[in-house]
CSV table of C-alpha atoms and ligand atoms in Angstrom, one decimal:
chain,number,residue,atom,x,y,z
A,1,UNK,CA,-0.6,-1.0,30.0
A,2,UNK,CA,-0.2,2.5,28.4
A,3,UNK,CA,-3.2,3.8,26.3
A,4,UNK,CA,-3.0,4.7,22.6
A,5,UNK,CA,-5.6,6.4,20.6
A,6,UNK,CA,-5.8,7.5,16.9
A,7,UNK,CA,-8.4,8.1,14.1
A,8,UNK,CA,-8.6,8.3,10.4
A,9,UNK,CA,-11.1,10.1,8.5
A,10,UNK,CA,-13.7,8.4,6.1
A,11,UNK,CA,-13.5,11.2,3.5
A,12,UNK,CA,-12.3,9.0,0.6
A,13,UNK,CA,-13.2,5.5,-0.9
A,14,UNK,CA,-9.7,4.3,0.0
A,15,UNK,CA,-6.8,5.2,2.4
A,16,UNK,CA,-3.5,6.0,0.6
A,17,UNK,CA,0.1,5.1,1.3
A,18,UNK,CA,0.6,8.0,3.6
A,19,UNK,CA,-2.2,7.1,6.0
A,20,UNK,CA,-0.7,3.5,6.1
A,21,UNK,CA,2.9,4.2,6.5
A,22,UNK,CA,2.6,7.4,8.5
A,23,UNK,CA,0.0,6.2,11.0
A,24,UNK,CA,-1.9,2.9,10.5
A,25,UNK,CA,1.2,0.7,10.5
A,26,UNK,CA,2.1,1.8,14.0
A,27,UNK,CA,-1.6,1.4,15.2
A,28,UNK,CA,-1.2,-2.3,14.2
A,29,UNK,CA,2.1,-2.7,16.0
A,30,UNK,CA,1.0,-0.9,19.1
A,31,UNK,CA,-2.2,-3.0,19.8
A,32,UNK,CA,0.1,-5.9,21.2
A,33,UNK,CA,1.3,-3.9,24.2
A,34,UNK,CA,-1.1,-1.0,24.5
A,35,UNK,CA,-4.6,-0.7,25.5
A,36,UNK,CA,-5.6,0.7,22.1
A,37,UNK,CA,-8.5,2.7,20.8
A,38,UNK,CA,-8.9,3.6,17.0
A,39,UNK,CA,-11.9,5.2,15.6
A,40,UNK,CA,-13.4,6.7,12.4
A,41,UNK,CA,-13.8,10.5,12.9
A,42,UNK,CA,-17.2,11.1,11.1
A,43,UNK,CA,-17.8,14.0,12.9
A,44,UNK,CA,-14.8,15.6,11.5
A,45,UNK,CA,-15.7,14.4,8.1
A,46,UNK,CA,-18.8,16.8,7.9
A,47,UNK,CA,-16.5,19.9,8.5
A,48,UNK,CA,-16.0,20.1,4.9
A,49,UNK,CA,-18.8,19.7,2.2
A,50,UNK,CA,-19.8,16.1,2.1
A,51,UNK,CA,-22.2,13.7,0.5
A,52,UNK,CA,-24.6,11.9,2.8
A,53,UNK,CA,-25.1,9.4,0.3
A,54,UNK,CA,-21.7,8.1,0.6
A,55,UNK,CA,-20.5,8.8,4.2
A,56,UNK,CA,-22.1,5.7,5.7
A,57,UNK,CA,-20.6,3.5,3.2
A,58,UNK,CA,-17.2,5.1,3.6
A,59,UNK,CA,-17.3,4.7,7.1
A,60,UNK,CA,-18.0,0.9,6.8
A,61,UNK,CA,-15.3,0.8,4.4
A,62,UNK,CA,-12.7,2.6,6.4
A,63,UNK,CA,-13.6,0.0,9.2
A,64,UNK,CA,-13.0,-3.0,6.6
A,65,UNK,CA,-9.6,-1.3,5.6
A,66,UNK,CA,-8.6,-1.1,9.1
A,67,UNK,CA,-9.3,-4.6,9.8
A,68,UNK,CA,-7.9,-5.8,6.7
A,69,UNK,CA,-4.6,-3.8,7.5
A,70,UNK,CA,-4.2,-5.7,10.9
A,71,UNK,CA,-6.4,-4.2,13.4
A,72,UNK,CA,-7.8,-7.0,15.5
A,73,UNK,CA,-10.8,-6.1,17.3
A,74,UNK,CA,-10.1,-8.7,20.2
A,75,UNK,CA,-6.9,-6.9,20.8
A,76,UNK,CA,-8.1,-3.1,20.3
A,77,UNK,CA,-11.1,-1.2,20.4
A,78,UNK,CA,-12.4,-0.1,16.9
A,79,UNK,CA,-15.4,2.3,16.8
A,80,UNK,CA,-17.1,5.2,15.0
A,81,UNK,CA,-16.9,8.7,16.5
A,82,UNK,CA,-20.7,9.7,16.1
A,83,UNK,CA,-21.6,6.4,18.2
A,84,UNK,CA,-20.1,7.9,21.3
A,85,UNK,CA,-21.7,11.1,22.0
A,86,UNK,CA,-19.3,12.2,24.7
A,87,UNK,CA,-16.9,13.5,21.9
A,88,UNK,CA,-19.0,16.5,20.9
A,89,UNK,CA,-19.9,17.0,24.5
A,90,UNK,CA,-16.3,17.3,25.7
A,91,UNK,CA,-15.4,19.5,22.9
A,92,UNK,CA,-17.9,22.0,24.1
A,93,UNK,CA,-16.1,22.3,27.3
A,94,UNK,CA,-12.7,22.3,25.6
A,95,UNK,CA,-13.9,25.1,23.3
A,96,UNK,CA,-14.8,27.1,26.3
A,97,UNK,CA,-11.1,27.0,27.3
A,98,UNK,CA,-9.6,27.8,23.8
A,99,UNK,CA,-8.7,31.3,22.8
A,100,UNK,CA,-10.1,32.6,19.6
A,101,UNK,CA,-6.6,33.7,18.5
A,102,UNK,CA,-5.2,30.4,19.4
A,103,UNK,CA,-7.6,28.5,17.2
A,104,UNK,CA,-6.8,31.0,14.4
A,105,UNK,CA,-3.2,29.8,14.5
A,106,UNK,CA,-4.0,26.3,13.4
A,107,UNK,CA,-2.3,26.0,10.1
A,108,UNK,CA,-4.4,23.5,8.7
A,109,UNK,CA,-7.5,25.6,9.3
A,110,UNK,CA,-5.7,28.3,7.4
A,111,UNK,CA,-4.9,26.0,4.6
A,112,UNK,CA,-8.1,24.5,4.1
A,113,UNK,CA,-10.1,27.8,4.7
A,114,UNK,CA,-8.1,29.7,2.3
A,115,UNK,CA,-8.8,27.1,-0.5
A,116,UNK,CA,-12.5,27.3,0.3
A,117,UNK,CA,-12.9,31.0,0.8
A,118,UNK,CA,-14.1,32.7,4.1
A,119,UNK,CA,-17.6,32.3,3.6
A,120,UNK,CA,-17.5,28.7,2.8
A,121,UNK,CA,-15.3,27.6,5.3
A,122,UNK,CA,-17.4,26.5,8.3
A,123,UNK,CA,-17.2,27.1,12.2
A,124,UNK,CA,-17.0,23.2,12.4
A,125,UNK,CA,-13.9,23.5,10.4
A,126,UNK,CA,-12.6,26.1,12.6
A,127,UNK,CA,-13.3,24.0,15.8
A,128,UNK,CA,-12.0,20.8,14.3
A,129,UNK,CA,-8.8,20.8,16.3
A,130,UNK,CA,-10.9,21.3,19.5
A,131,UNK,CA,-13.0,18.3,18.8
A,132,UNK,CA,-9.7,16.3,18.0
A,133,UNK,CA,-8.4,17.3,21.4
A,134,UNK,CA,-11.7,15.9,22.8
A,135,UNK,CA,-11.3,12.7,21.1
A,136,UNK,CA,-7.8,12.2,22.6
A,137,UNK,CA,-8.5,13.5,26.2
A,138,UNK,CA,-11.8,11.3,26.7
A,139,UNK,CA,-9.5,8.2,26.6
A,140,UNK,CA,-6.7,9.5,28.8
A,141,UNK,CA,-4.4,8.5,25.8
A,142,UNK,CA,-0.6,8.4,26.6
A,143,UNK,CA,0.5,8.2,23.0
A,144,UNK,CA,-1.0,9.3,19.9
A,145,UNK,CA,0.3,7.7,16.7
A,146,UNK,CA,-0.1,10.0,13.8
A,147,UNK,CA,1.7,11.5,10.7
A,148,UNK,CA,3.7,14.7,10.9
A,149,UNK,CA,0.7,17.0,9.6
A,150,UNK,CA,-1.1,16.3,13.1
A,151,UNK,CA,1.8,17.6,15.2
A,152,UNK,CA,0.2,21.1,15.8
A,153,UNK,CA,-3.2,19.6,16.7
A,154,UNK,CA,-1.4,17.6,19.3
A,155,UNK,CA,0.3,20.4,20.7
A,156,UNK,CA,-3.0,22.3,21.1
A,157,UNK,CA,-4.3,19.0,22.8
A,158,UNK,CA,-1.6,19.0,25.3
A,159,UNK,CA,-2.1,22.7,26.0
A,160,UNK,CA,-5.7,22.3,26.6
A,161,UNK,CA,-5.1,19.1,28.7
A,162,UNK,CA,-2.5,21.1,31.0
A,163,UNK,CA,-5.0,24.2,31.1
A,164,UNK,CA,-7.7,22.2,32.2
A,165,UNK,CA,-5.8,20.3,34.9
A,166,UNK,CA,-4.2,23.3,36.4
A,167,UNK,CA,-7.5,25.4,36.4
A,168,UNK,CA,-10.0,22.8,37.6
A,169,UNK,CA,-8.1,19.9,39.1
A,170,UNK,CA,-6.4,17.0,37.2
A,171,UNK,CA,-8.9,15.3,34.7
A,172,UNK,CA,-6.7,14.5,31.8
A,173,UNK,CA,-3.5,12.6,30.9
A,174,UNK,CA,-1.1,15.0,28.9
A,175,UNK,CA,-0.5,12.9,25.6
A,176,UNK,CA,2.6,12.5,23.7
A,177,UNK,CA,2.6,12.4,19.9
A,178,UNK,CA,4.0,9.0,18.4
A,179,UNK,CA,5.5,10.1,14.9
A,180,UNK,CA,7.5,7.6,13.1
A,181,UNK,CA,10.9,8.5,12.2
A,182,UNK,CA,11.1,7.6,8.5
A,183,UNK,CA,7.7,7.6,7.0
A,184,UNK,CA,5.9,10.6,9.0
A,185,UNK,CA,5.4,12.5,5.6
A,186,UNK,CA,4.8,10.6,2.4
A,187,UNK,CA,4.8,13.0,-0.4
A,188,UNK,CA,2.5,13.4,-3.5
A,189,UNK,CA,4.1,11.5,-6.4
A,190,UNK,CA,3.3,14.3,-9.0
A,191,UNK,CA,4.4,17.1,-6.6
A,192,UNK,CA,6.9,15.6,-4.3
A,193,UNK,CA,7.2,18.9,-2.2
A,194,UNK,CA,3.7,18.6,-1.0
A,195,UNK,CA,2.2,15.7,1.1
A,196,UNK,CA,0.2,13.0,-0.3
A,197,UNK,CA,-3.4,13.8,0.7
A,198,UNK,CA,-6.8,12.5,0.2
A,199,UNK,CA,-8.2,16.1,-0.3
A,200,UNK,CA,-5.4,18.0,-2.0
A,201,UNK,CA,-3.6,15.6,-4.3
A,202,UNK,CA,-4.5,14.7,-7.9
A,203,UNK,CA,-5.4,11.0,-8.3
A,204,UNK,CA,-2.2,10.4,-10.0
A,205,UNK,CA,-0.1,11.8,-7.1
A,206,UNK,CA,-1.8,9.3,-4.5
A,207,UNK,CA,-1.3,5.6,-4.1
A,208,UNK,CA,-4.6,4.3,-3.0
A,209,UNK,CA,-4.5,1.1,-1.0
A,210,UNK,CA,-7.6,0.0,-2.9
A,211,UNK,CA,-6.2,1.0,-6.3
A,212,UNK,CA,-5.8,-2.0,-9.0
A,213,UNK,CA,-2.2,-2.8,-8.6
A,214,UNK,CA,-1.7,-2.0,-12.1
A,215,UNK,CA,-3.0,1.6,-11.7
A,216,UNK,CA,-0.4,1.9,-8.7
A,217,UNK,CA,2.3,0.6,-10.8
A,218,UNK,CA,1.6,3.3,-13.5
A,219,UNK,CA,1.3,6.0,-11.0
A,220,UNK,CA,4.8,5.1,-9.5
A,221,UNK,CA,6.3,4.8,-13.0
A,222,UNK,CA,5.1,8.3,-13.9
A,223,UNK,CA,6.2,9.9,-10.3
A,224,UNK,CA,7.9,13.1,-10.9
A,225,UNK,CA,11.8,12.8,-10.3
A,226,UNK,CA,14.7,15.2,-11.5
A,227,UNK,CA,16.9,15.7,-14.5
A,228,UNK,CA,19.9,14.0,-12.7
A,229,UNK,CA,20.6,10.2,-13.0
A,230,UNK,CA,21.7,9.3,-9.4
A,231,UNK,CA,19.6,7.4,-7.0
A,232,UNK,CA,20.4,9.2,-3.8
A,233,UNK,CA,18.3,10.6,-0.8
A,234,UNK,CA,18.6,14.2,-0.7
A,235,UNK,CA,15.0,15.8,0.1
A,236,UNK,CA,16.1,19.5,-0.8
A,237,UNK,CA,17.6,18.5,-4.1
A,238,UNK,CA,15.8,15.5,-5.0
A,239,UNK,CA,12.5,15.4,-3.4
A,240,UNK,CA,10.8,12.9,-5.8
A,241,UNK,CA,13.6,10.3,-5.7
A,242,UNK,CA,13.8,10.8,-1.8
A,243,UNK,CA,10.0,10.1,-1.5
A,244,UNK,CA,10.3,6.9,-3.5
A,245,UNK,CA,13.1,5.8,-1.4
A,246,UNK,CA,11.2,6.4,1.7
A,247,UNK,CA,8.3,4.4,0.5
A,248,UNK,CA,10.4,1.6,-0.5
A,249,UNK,CA,12.5,1.7,2.6
A,250,UNK,CA,9.3,1.6,4.8
A,251,UNK,CA,7.4,-0.9,3.0
A,252,UNK,CA,10.5,-3.4,2.7
A,253,UNK,CA,12.0,-2.6,6.1
A,254,UNK,CA,15.3,-2.0,4.6
A,255,UNK,CA,17.6,1.0,5.3
A,256,UNK,CA,17.8,3.9,2.8
A,257,UNK,CA,21.5,3.8,2.6
A,258,UNK,CA,21.2,0.0,1.6
A,259,UNK,CA,18.8,0.9,-1.1
A,260,UNK,CA,21.3,3.6,-2.4
A,261,UNK,CA,24.0,1.1,-2.4
A,262,UNK,CA,21.9,-1.6,-4.3
A,263,UNK,CA,20.7,1.0,-7.0
A,264,UNK,CA,24.2,2.6,-7.4
A,265,UNK,CA,24.7,3.0,-11.2
A,266,UNK,CA,21.2,1.9,-11.9
A,267,UNK,CA,18.5,4.0,-13.5
A,268,UNK,CA,15.5,5.6,-12.1
A,269,UNK,CA,13.2,3.3,-14.2
A,270,UNK,CA,14.8,0.4,-12.3
A,271,UNK,CA,14.0,1.8,-9.1
A,272,UNK,CA,10.4,2.7,-10.2
A,273,UNK,CA,9.8,-0.8,-11.6
A,274,UNK,CA,10.9,-2.6,-8.4
A,275,UNK,CA,9.1,-0.2,-6.2
A,276,UNK,CA,5.8,-0.8,-8.4
A,277,UNK,CA,6.2,-4.4,-7.6
A,278,UNK,CA,6.9,-4.0,-3.9
A,279,UNK,CA,3.8,-1.8,-3.6
A,280,UNK,CA,2.0,-4.4,-5.9
A,281,UNK,CA,2.7,-7.2,-3.6
A,282,UNK,CA,1.6,-5.1,-0.4
A,283,UNK,CA,-1.8,-4.0,-1.9
A,284,UNK,CA,-3.0,-7.0,-3.8
A,285,UNK,CA,-3.9,-9.2,-0.8
A,286,UNK,CA,-5.2,-6.1,0.9
A,287,UNK,CA,-7.8,-5.7,-1.7
A,288,UNK,CA,-9.1,-9.1,-1.3
A,289,UNK,CA,-9.3,-8.9,2.4
A,290,UNK,CA,-11.4,-5.6,2.4
A,291,UNK,CA,-13.7,-7.1,-0.2
A,292,UNK,CA,-14.2,-10.3,2.1
A,293,UNK,CA,-15.0,-8.0,5.2
A,294,UNK,CA,-17.4,-5.8,3.1
A,295,UNK,CA,-19.2,-9.0,2.1
A,296,UNK,CA,-20.6,-9.1,5.6
A,297,UNK,CA,-21.6,-5.6,6.7
A,298,UNK,CA,-23.7,-6.9,9.4
A,299,UNK,CA,-20.5,-8.4,11.0
A,300,UNK,CA,-18.6,-5.1,10.6
A,301,UNK,CA,-21.5,-3.2,12.1
A,302,UNK,CA,-21.4,-5.6,15.3
A,303,UNK,CA,-17.6,-5.2,15.7
A,304,UNK,CA,-18.2,-1.3,15.6
A,305,UNK,CA,-21.1,-1.8,18.1
A,306,UNK,CA,-18.9,-3.6,20.6
A,307,UNK,CA,-16.1,-1.0,20.0
A,308,UNK,CA,-18.7,1.8,20.7
A,309,UNK,CA,-19.8,0.1,24.0
A,310,UNK,CA,-16.2,-0.3,25.3
A,311,UNK,CA,-15.1,3.2,24.4
A,312,UNK,CA,-18.4,4.6,25.7
A,313,UNK,CA,-17.4,3.3,29.2
A,314,UNK,CA,-14.1,5.1,29.1
A,315,UNK,CA,-15.5,8.1,27.6
A,316,UNK,CA,-18.3,8.6,30.0
A,317,UNK,CA,-16.3,8.3,33.0
A,318,UNK,CA,-14.0,10.9,31.8
A,319,UNK,CA,-16.8,13.2,30.9
A,320,UNK,CA,-18.5,12.8,34.3
A,321,UNK,CA,-15.2,13.7,36.0
A,322,UNK,CA,-14.9,16.8,33.8
A,323,UNK,CA,-18.2,18.0,34.6
A,324,UNK,CA,-17.8,17.7,38.3
A,325,UNK,CA,-14.7,19.6,38.0
A,326,UNK,CA,-16.1,22.4,36.2
A,327,UNK,CA,-19.0,22.6,38.5
A,328,UNK,CA,-22.0,21.2,36.6
A,329,UNK,CA,-24.8,20.2,39.0
A,330,UNK,CA,-24.9,16.3,38.7
A,331,UNK,CA,-28.0,15.0,37.1
A,332,UNK,CA,-30.0,12.8,39.6
B,401,LIG,P1,-6.4,11.9,8.2
B,401,LIG,O1,-7.8,11.2,8.2
B,401,LIG,O2,-6.1,13.0,7.4
B,401,LIG,O3,-5.2,11.1,8.2
B,401,LIG,C1,-5.0,9.7,9.1
B,401,LIG,C2,-3.5,9.6,9.5
B,401,LIG,O4,-2.8,9.5,8.3
B,401,LIG,C3,-1.8,10.5,8.5
B,401,LIG,N1,-1.1,11.0,7.2
B,401,LIG,C4,0.0,10.8,6.6
B,401,LIG,N2,1.3,10.5,7.2
B,401,LIG,C5,2.2,10.4,6.4
B,401,LIG,N3,2.3,11.2,5.2
B,401,LIG,C6,1.0,11.5,4.6
B,401,LIG,N4,1.1,12.0,3.4
B,401,LIG,C7,-0.2,11.5,5.3
B,401,LIG,N5,-1.4,11.8,5.1
B,401,LIG,C8,-2.2,11.5,6.2
B,401,LIG,C9,-2.2,11.5,9.5
B,401,LIG,O5,-1.2,12.2,9.9
B,401,LIG,C10,-3.0,10.8,10.3
B,401,LIG,O6,-2.3,10.1,11.4
B,401,LIG,N6,-7.4,15.0,12.3
B,401,LIG,C11,-7.0,13.6,11.9
B,401,LIG,C12,-8.0,12.6,12.4
B,401,LIG,C13,-8.3,12.6,13.8
B,401,LIG,C14,-7.5,12.2,14.8
B,401,LIG,C15,-8.2,12.5,16.1
B,401,LIG,C16,-6.2,11.6,14.9
B,401,LIG,C17,-9.4,13.0,14.5
B,401,LIG,N7,-9.4,12.9,15.8
B,401,LIG,C18,-7.4,12.1,17.2
B,401,LIG,C19,-5.6,11.5,16.1
B,401,LIG,C20,-6.2,11.6,17.4
B,401,LIG,C21,-6.9,13.5,10.3
B,401,LIG,O7,-7.4,14.4,9.6
B,401,LIG,O8,-6.2,12.4,9.9
């Protein structure tokens, strides 16, 4: 079976609709016919300032959300990055193959560091994509299901895999991005030309999966649209309405053209009201399932421990091969 691997950071109390539609929904589908590895990158989460008091709770909460959204630990491997020390160790080796200029061209680093100021941006934030490459290459992943914003990091991953393989002999599968056609970039409700983002968006622009459905409904009703009246998909002229149609279409599995036809002659208020209901129907049972998983943190920790054992077996065998290829003296 082909391998897939992907990860989601524990940097907020709740995942948002972009995370689900852009990534996690594909993860759930792929676990059926792939050998799937899904993890919570807590090493990445400390590349920006964080609160140690909340990180562990958010990590467990992320695991609870993944299970509630449909990951089945009997069919896929779910684990926490820091439980598998090979991630940081492979990142070191890959860092020694990455050009400084090459790393400097990563747009996510440029965005995040320009917001923080050069002195507050850390070396960890700079080397973040190299660690991400290590995450992927350790597991010999064939496919990496992510949203559009991760495309450049996957390009770097592929470059590093090819570079290592051609310099030292084949140690890595060169992974393909797996980016959904419709929902790869869900936009902020208040600023529909920017992506919905845990870190950048204001709370009113993000539909958090663990929001009270009443709160989500309100956010959708106050989403920014335009001064026309026609409900039509046109990202350039109508980014707000197009984003609502994208979300609607993804959550109901209906074509955008079908929705346009259904809402012909109707108002933006009708669309928003119906979408609020669709979102409400999706998140209401989810909140309850997450709460149930969180009632038994010891069981969650056992799931993650089993995942780390399985992940560690694959990771250590890749790392051993890498160390051998680059000429490290094997330990006795
Ligand atoms: P993160 O935690 O920011 O996001 C998790 C996943 O959600 C997707 N996503 C979106 N998709 C559509 N629309 C949006 N508005 C939106 N916002 C987020 C992301 O593309 C991602 O797939 N660097 C990664 C974490 C990571 C990783 C990895 C991923 C670390 N190592 C190895 C894959 C493989 C990140 O920050 O994702």
